[in-house]
Amino acid sequence: MASAYVTLDVDGSQMKTWVAVPDGPGPFPGVVVAQHAGGMDTFIRSVCDRLAEAGFAAAAPDMYHRQDGMTFEELDAMPQDDPERWPSMMAKTGQTNDSDIEQDVRASMAHLSSLAQVGSSPIGITGFCGGGRVSYLMAARIAELSSAVVFHGGFITMAREDRPAALDATPQISCPVAGFFGLDDQNPSPEHVAEIAAEMDKHGKSHEFHSYEGTAHSFLDHTNPKAHRPDSAADAWEKAVAFFNKTLRA
């Protein structure tokens, strides 16, 4: 497995992107990894690396690349218990918008497809927290996606300022969706997850959801010892890889 930063041009803005590719000639399916509020940090890059080890070419774009001020590297370097970390993350994520994010995802997909090891292979998407919402929304906005995996996607059911609820786009979802959630989470809460599942059922959208006892938000993030739940994380990862194998490999 080889991984490194590449820089992609997105309408004149330079987007740093972490790309991990399995060893061998391929062809390998691709997966775009949508960041959480912490940006394209150590955890998100590790997800790309783990996907490559599982046989998928993965790309995680820096979705804060249009912004001035603190970089994702500086955000990543802040200790988890730093009182400035949360407001700094919220300030960064509050400046993003769905149209820009869609451009970033499409640019990442195009880069994966340009790799000789990927070519015309199917491409999926996954994401964590706000990136889980991105994964859900892009499954509706980008018909070329073949699969979507949502990890504890926050605000899927809620409209925020100029952002409509991603749930409203459910009728346009064009690929299978898997979701992984904690029963102790509040965003999304078990009630939110039930609402999402009911909307997908209503519109006949293929999905499988898994929820875990004793588990709250960010439970896969090994860099966050307070949130990390190793047993839930291991089961969710195994199931997510199996889902991608089922939906992305011909």
Short mmCIF file of C-alpha atoms in Angstrom, two decimals:
data_model
loop_
_atom_site.label_atom_id
_atom_site.label_comp_id
_atom_site.label_asym_id
_atom_site.label_seq_id
_atom_site.Cartn_x
_atom_site.Cartn_y
_atom_site.Cartn_z
CA MET A 1 0.00 0.00 0.00
CA ALA A 2 1.30 3.47 -0.92
CA SER A 3 -0.13 6.74 0.36
CA ALA A 4 0.78 10.38 -0.16
CA TYR A 5 -0.58 13.88 -0.59
CA VAL A 6 -1.54 15.10 -4.03
CA THR A 7 -2.82 18.57 -4.90
CA LEU A 8 -5.91 18.87 -7.08
CA ASP A 9 -7.11 22.06 -8.76
CA VAL A 10 -10.77 22.79 -8.01
CA ASP A 11 -11.87 25.90 -9.89
CA GLY A 12 -8.52 27.56 -9.24
CA SER A 13 -8.29 26.56 -5.58
CA GLN A 14 -5.57 24.09 -4.65
CA MET A 15 -7.02 21.15 -2.71
CA LYS A 16 -4.61 18.96 -0.78
CA THR A 17 -5.84 15.37 -0.96
CA TRP A 18 -4.60 12.24 0.80
CA VAL A 19 -4.54 9.31 -1.64
CA ALA A 20 -3.87 5.69 -0.69
CA VAL A 21 -3.59 2.93 -3.30
CA PRO A 22 -3.21 -0.83 -2.77
CA ASP A 23 -0.13 -2.63 -3.97
CA GLY A 24 -0.45 -4.30 -7.36
CA PRO A 25 -1.77 -3.31 -10.80
CA GLY A 26 -5.48 -3.43 -9.96
CA PRO A 27 -8.05 -2.71 -11.10
CA PHE A 28 -9.24 -1.52 -7.69
CA PRO A 29 -12.55 0.13 -6.81
CA GLY A 30 -12.28 3.67 -5.45
CA VAL A 31 -13.66 5.28 -2.30
CA VAL A 32 -13.85 9.00 -1.49
CA VAL A 33 -13.51 9.67 2.25
CA ALA A 34 -15.40 12.76 3.46
CA GLN A 35 -13.82 14.40 6.49
CA HIS A 36 -15.38 15.09 9.87
CA ALA A 37 -15.24 18.50 11.59
CA GLY A 38 -11.58 17.94 12.43
CA GLY A 39 -10.78 18.07 8.73
CA MET A 40 -8.53 15.73 6.79
CA ASP A 41 -6.72 14.78 9.98
CA THR A 42 -4.76 11.79 11.26
CA PHE A 43 -7.90 9.70 11.68
CA ILE A 44 -9.29 10.45 8.21
CA ARG A 45 -5.95 9.71 6.58
CA SER A 46 -5.80 6.43 8.51
CA VAL A 47 -9.21 5.49 7.08
CA CYS A 48 -7.79 5.90 3.56
CA ASP A 49 -4.81 3.74 4.46
CA ARG A 50 -7.03 1.03 5.92
CA LEU A 51 -9.23 1.05 2.83
CA ALA A 52 -6.14 0.61 0.66
CA GLU A 53 -5.05 -2.31 2.81
CA ALA A 54 -8.52 -3.78 2.17
CA GLY A 55 -8.12 -3.43 -1.60
CA PHE A 56 -9.67 -0.02 -2.37
CA ALA A 57 -8.00 3.10 -3.74
CA ALA A 58 -9.05 5.93 -1.43
CA ALA A 59 -8.93 9.73 -1.59
CA ALA A 60 -9.69 12.19 1.23
CA PRO A 61 -9.95 15.81 0.07
CA ASP A 62 -9.26 18.80 2.33
CA MET A 63 -12.71 20.38 2.21
CA TYR A 64 -11.39 23.46 4.02
CA HIS A 65 -9.06 24.38 1.14
CA ARG A 66 -10.98 27.52 0.17
CA GLN A 67 -10.67 29.02 3.64
CA ASP A 68 -8.07 31.36 5.09
CA GLY A 69 -6.73 31.04 8.61
CA MET A 70 -6.12 27.78 10.44
CA THR A 71 -5.17 24.84 8.24
CA PHE A 72 -6.31 21.27 8.77
CA GLU A 73 -2.73 20.44 9.83
CA GLU A 74 -2.89 23.06 12.60
CA LEU A 75 -6.32 21.80 13.64
CA ASP A 76 -5.03 18.23 13.69
CA ALA A 77 -2.16 19.28 15.98
CA MET A 78 -4.50 20.67 18.65
CA PRO A 79 -4.90 18.32 21.65
CA GLN A 80 -8.34 16.72 22.00
CA ASP A 81 -8.85 18.49 25.36
CA ASP A 82 -7.82 21.94 24.10
CA PRO A 83 -10.81 24.24 24.86
CA GLU A 84 -10.21 26.05 21.56
CA ARG A 85 -10.45 22.89 19.49
CA TRP A 86 -14.25 22.60 19.32
CA PRO A 87 -14.96 26.26 18.45
CA SER A 88 -12.14 26.16 15.89
CA MET A 89 -13.66 23.09 14.22
CA MET A 90 -17.14 24.59 14.21
CA ALA A 91 -15.83 27.81 12.68
CA LYS A 92 -14.20 25.82 9.88
CA THR A 93 -17.13 23.56 9.11
CA GLY A 94 -19.56 26.48 9.27
CA GLN A 95 -17.83 28.06 6.27
CA THR A 96 -18.41 25.08 3.96
CA ASN A 97 -21.38 24.69 1.65
CA ASP A 98 -22.87 21.73 -0.18
CA SER A 99 -22.15 22.95 -3.71
CA ASP A 100 -18.44 23.40 -2.96
CA ILE A 101 -18.32 20.02 -1.23
CA GLU A 102 -19.88 18.37 -4.27
CA GLN A 103 -17.14 19.89 -6.45
CA ASP A 104 -14.51 18.52 -4.05
CA VAL A 105 -16.03 15.04 -4.15
CA ARG A 106 -16.27 15.07 -7.94
CA ALA A 107 -12.64 16.21 -8.25
CA SER A 108 -11.57 13.38 -5.93
CA MET A 109 -13.55 10.87 -7.98
CA ALA A 110 -11.97 12.15 -11.19
CA HIS A 111 -8.50 11.79 -9.70
CA LEU A 112 -9.20 8.22 -8.60
CA SER A 113 -10.51 7.36 -12.07
CA SER A 114 -7.38 8.84 -13.62
CA LEU A 115 -5.19 6.33 -11.78
CA ALA A 116 -4.15 3.34 -13.87
CA GLN A 117 -4.95 1.07 -10.91
CA VAL A 118 -8.58 2.31 -10.85
CA GLY A 119 -9.60 3.37 -14.36
CA SER A 120 -13.29 2.68 -14.96
CA SER A 121 -13.78 0.74 -11.71
CA PRO A 122 -16.79 1.69 -9.54
CA ILE A 123 -16.35 4.41 -6.92
CA GLY A 124 -18.10 4.76 -3.58
CA ILE A 125 -18.06 7.28 -0.76
CA THR A 126 -17.86 7.18 3.00
CA GLY A 127 -17.76 9.84 5.70
CA PHE A 128 -17.85 10.51 9.41
CA CYS A 129 -20.10 12.89 11.37
CA GLY A 130 -20.58 15.85 8.97
CA GLY A 131 -18.81 13.69 6.40
CA GLY A 132 -21.51 11.08 6.99
CA ARG A 133 -24.05 13.70 5.97
CA VAL A 134 -21.90 14.42 2.93
CA SER A 135 -21.87 10.73 2.05
CA TYR A 136 -25.68 10.56 2.27
CA LEU A 137 -26.20 13.76 0.28
CA MET A 138 -23.69 12.87 -2.44
CA ALA A 139 -25.43 9.51 -2.90
CA ALA A 140 -28.36 11.64 -4.07
CA ARG A 141 -26.44 14.30 -5.98
CA ILE A 142 -23.83 12.22 -7.83
CA ALA A 143 -25.33 9.45 -9.93
CA GLU A 144 -21.87 8.07 -10.76
CA LEU A 145 -21.39 6.88 -7.17
CA SER A 146 -21.98 3.14 -6.79
CA SER A 147 -22.11 2.87 -3.00
CA ALA A 148 -22.27 5.04 0.13
CA VAL A 149 -21.33 4.29 3.75
CA VAL A 150 -22.47 6.71 6.46
CA PHE A 151 -20.75 6.73 9.85
CA HIS A 152 -22.86 8.54 12.50
CA GLY A 153 -23.91 11.21 10.01
CA GLY A 154 -24.90 14.37 11.89
CA PHE A 155 -27.64 16.77 10.80
CA ILE A 156 -28.99 14.52 8.04
CA THR A 157 -32.53 15.18 9.25
CA MET A 158 -32.04 18.88 9.99
CA ALA A 159 -31.89 22.01 7.86
CA ARG A 160 -29.22 24.51 8.89
CA GLU A 161 -29.19 28.10 7.67
CA ASP A 162 -28.79 27.87 3.88
CA ARG A 163 -28.43 24.07 3.91
CA PRO A 164 -31.59 22.03 3.39
CA ALA A 165 -31.90 18.77 5.25
CA ALA A 166 -30.01 16.02 3.43
CA LEU A 167 -32.99 13.81 4.22
CA ASP A 168 -35.02 15.81 1.69
CA ALA A 169 -32.77 14.45 -1.09
CA THR A 170 -33.61 10.81 -0.28
CA PRO A 171 -35.80 10.32 -3.39
CA GLN A 172 -32.75 11.07 -5.57
CA ILE A 173 -30.43 8.51 -3.93
CA SER A 174 -29.17 6.23 -6.69
CA CYS A 175 -26.90 3.71 -4.91
CA PRO A 176 -27.05 1.34 -1.91
CA VAL A 177 -26.36 2.95 1.47
CA ALA A 178 -24.99 1.44 4.68
CA GLY A 179 -25.10 3.28 8.00
CA PHE A 180 -23.33 2.78 11.34
CA PHE A 181 -24.56 4.50 14.48
CA GLY A 182 -24.21 4.60 18.27
CA LEU A 183 -27.29 4.13 20.40
CA ASP A 184 -25.92 6.68 22.90
CA ASP A 185 -25.39 9.32 20.21
CA GLN A 186 -27.57 12.42 20.13
CA ASN A 187 -26.71 13.66 16.63
CA PRO A 188 -27.83 11.41 15.09
CA SER A 189 -29.96 10.01 17.88
CA PRO A 190 -31.69 6.63 17.55
CA GLU A 191 -34.83 8.59 16.69
CA HIS A 192 -33.00 10.37 13.86
CA VAL A 193 -31.72 7.03 12.54
CA ALA A 194 -35.25 5.62 12.60
CA GLU A 195 -36.48 8.67 10.68
CA ILE A 196 -33.78 8.21 8.03
CA ALA A 197 -34.54 4.50 7.69
CA ALA A 198 -38.26 5.20 7.38
CA GLU A 199 -37.65 7.77 4.62
CA MET A 200 -35.45 5.33 2.72
CA ASP A 201 -38.10 2.62 3.08
CA LYS A 202 -40.75 5.05 1.85
CA HIS A 203 -38.81 5.67 -1.36
CA GLY A 204 -37.63 2.09 -1.85
CA LYS A 205 -33.93 2.88 -1.35
CA SER A 206 -31.57 -0.02 -0.67
CA HIS A 207 -29.96 0.31 2.75
CA GLU A 208 -28.63 -1.55 5.75
CA PHE A 209 -28.20 0.17 9.13
CA HIS A 210 -26.30 -1.06 12.20
CA SER A 211 -26.46 0.48 15.68
CA TYR A 212 -24.29 -0.29 18.71
CA GLU A 213 -25.03 -0.40 22.44
CA GLY A 214 -22.81 1.60 24.77
CA THR A 215 -21.58 3.66 21.84
CA ALA A 216 -21.87 7.35 21.06
CA HIS A 217 -20.39 9.70 18.44
CA SER A 218 -16.97 9.28 16.76
CA PHE A 219 -16.66 5.70 17.98
CA LEU A 220 -14.21 4.68 15.23
CA ASP A 221 -11.81 7.55 15.92
CA HIS A 222 -8.79 5.93 17.59
CA THR A 223 -7.25 9.39 18.10
CA ASN A 224 -10.12 10.31 20.45
CA PRO A 225 -9.81 7.99 23.48
CA LYS A 226 -12.98 9.33 25.12
CA ALA A 227 -15.15 8.46 22.12
CA HIS A 228 -13.38 5.41 20.70
CA ARG A 229 -15.16 2.10 21.26
CA PRO A 230 -12.84 -0.64 19.94
CA ASP A 231 -15.39 -3.46 19.81
CA SER A 232 -18.06 -1.41 18.04
CA ALA A 233 -15.43 0.08 15.74
CA ALA A 234 -14.05 -3.32 14.76
CA ASP A 235 -17.50 -4.72 13.94
CA ALA A 236 -18.55 -1.61 12.01
CA TRP A 237 -15.33 -1.58 9.98
CA GLU A 238 -15.66 -5.26 9.08
CA LYS A 239 -19.24 -4.73 7.95
CA ALA A 240 -18.38 -1.55 6.01
CA VAL A 241 -15.60 -3.30 4.09
CA ALA A 242 -17.93 -6.20 3.35
CA PHE A 243 -20.55 -3.74 2.07
CA PHE A 244 -18.03 -2.06 -0.22
CA ASN A 245 -16.87 -5.45 -1.45
CA LYS A 246 -20.47 -6.36 -2.27
CA THR A 247 -21.40 -3.07 -3.95
CA LEU A 248 -18.16 -2.02 -5.68
CA ARG A 249 -16.70 -5.27 -6.99
CA ALA A 250 -18.25 -6.72 -10.12
#
